[in-house]
Phi, psi and omega in degrees: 000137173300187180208024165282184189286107174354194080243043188284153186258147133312097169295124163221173164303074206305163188089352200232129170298148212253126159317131166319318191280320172316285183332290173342279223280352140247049154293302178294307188281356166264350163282298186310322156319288173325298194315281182326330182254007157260319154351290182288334166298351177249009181079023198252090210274344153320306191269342172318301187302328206294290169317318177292351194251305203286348154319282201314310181306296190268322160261356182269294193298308190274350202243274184308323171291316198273336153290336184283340217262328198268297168265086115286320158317331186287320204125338160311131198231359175343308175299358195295311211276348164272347193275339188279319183270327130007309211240316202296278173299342190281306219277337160306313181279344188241024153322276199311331200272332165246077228288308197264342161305289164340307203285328175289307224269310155325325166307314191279344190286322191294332199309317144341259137290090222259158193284148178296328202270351190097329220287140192245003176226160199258352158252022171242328212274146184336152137232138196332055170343130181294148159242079187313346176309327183273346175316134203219041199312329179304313204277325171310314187274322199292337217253349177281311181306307171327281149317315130313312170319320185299301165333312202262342174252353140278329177295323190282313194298352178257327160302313173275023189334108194276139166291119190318351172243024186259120217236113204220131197296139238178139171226153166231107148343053250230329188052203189317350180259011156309336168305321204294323213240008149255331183292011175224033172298316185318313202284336190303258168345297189298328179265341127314328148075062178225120161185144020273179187236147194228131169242135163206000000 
């Protein structure tokens, strides 16, 4: 695998402010690179996978799919070309530690989508670079509060063990992230299995 630089591009909709949850992941997935790739100059290749695994799983997969998911349900299909470059670079980085699952999984992705770059197997193709340029801290912390909220209304829905399909009416506190957390009510209500939802 190279070891130049990525460039695969994100295609978006010029002109139009890029959703709070697009901003997070890709935000995250260019911090988490950064983490990963002084890791690996220090050889400490345990915990590289380690991020990466626990990236892809708890924020790509448990986080990001399931917001991308509420609007796509809508009709939105916006989320497709972050979700390819996403699913694109995690699957760069996490080549070398899983060489033949990756390489299956890519295949199917270029099958698709063909690499920008030409590479026609996923082991000639670039590994991933951090691009601090996508770093976002602002989208991190509002997306973090978002995520407690979710949070703090599954844990009550567990303390009062609610049945995982019951769907139940829920306030929220939101403070300065009340804007944020009504224009993100939908994914809220969808991840939380909470409605209606009340921001106050």
């Amino acid at each position: 695998m190279s070891m130049g630089t990525s460039s695969v591009p994100v295609p978006l909709v010029m002109g139009q402010p890029m959703p709070l949850e697009d901003r997070w992941i890709l935000s995250r997935v260019e911090r988490v690179f950064a983490s990963v790739g002084e890791l690996l100059e220090k050889f400490e290749l345990g915990e590289a996978v380690r991020q990466l695994r626990d990236f892809f799983w708890e924020e790509f997969a448990d986080w990001y799919i399931e917001a991308a998911k509420v609007r796509v349900r809508e009709g939105d299909r916006s989320p497709m070309p972050v979700l390819v470059h996403v699913l694109d670079r995690t699957l760069r980085a996490l080549h070398p530690a899983m060489p033949y699952v990756t390489e299956a999984i890519w295949q199917r992705l270029n099958a698709l989508r063909p690499d920008p770059e030409g590479a026609s197997a996923l082991i000639i193709a670039s590994y991933p670079q951090a691009d601090a340029v996508r770093f976002d801290d602002a989208a991190e912390r509002e997306f973090a509060a978002l995520q407690d909220f979710v949070r703090g209304i599954r844990n009550v829905r567990a303390e009062k063990r609610v049945e995982a399909g019951r769907w139940v009416e829920s306030y929220i506190v939101a403070g300065e992230v009340a804007g944020a957390a009504r224009a993100w009510a939908g994914a809220i209500e969808q991840l939380a299995r909470t409605r209606p939802l009340h921001v106050v």
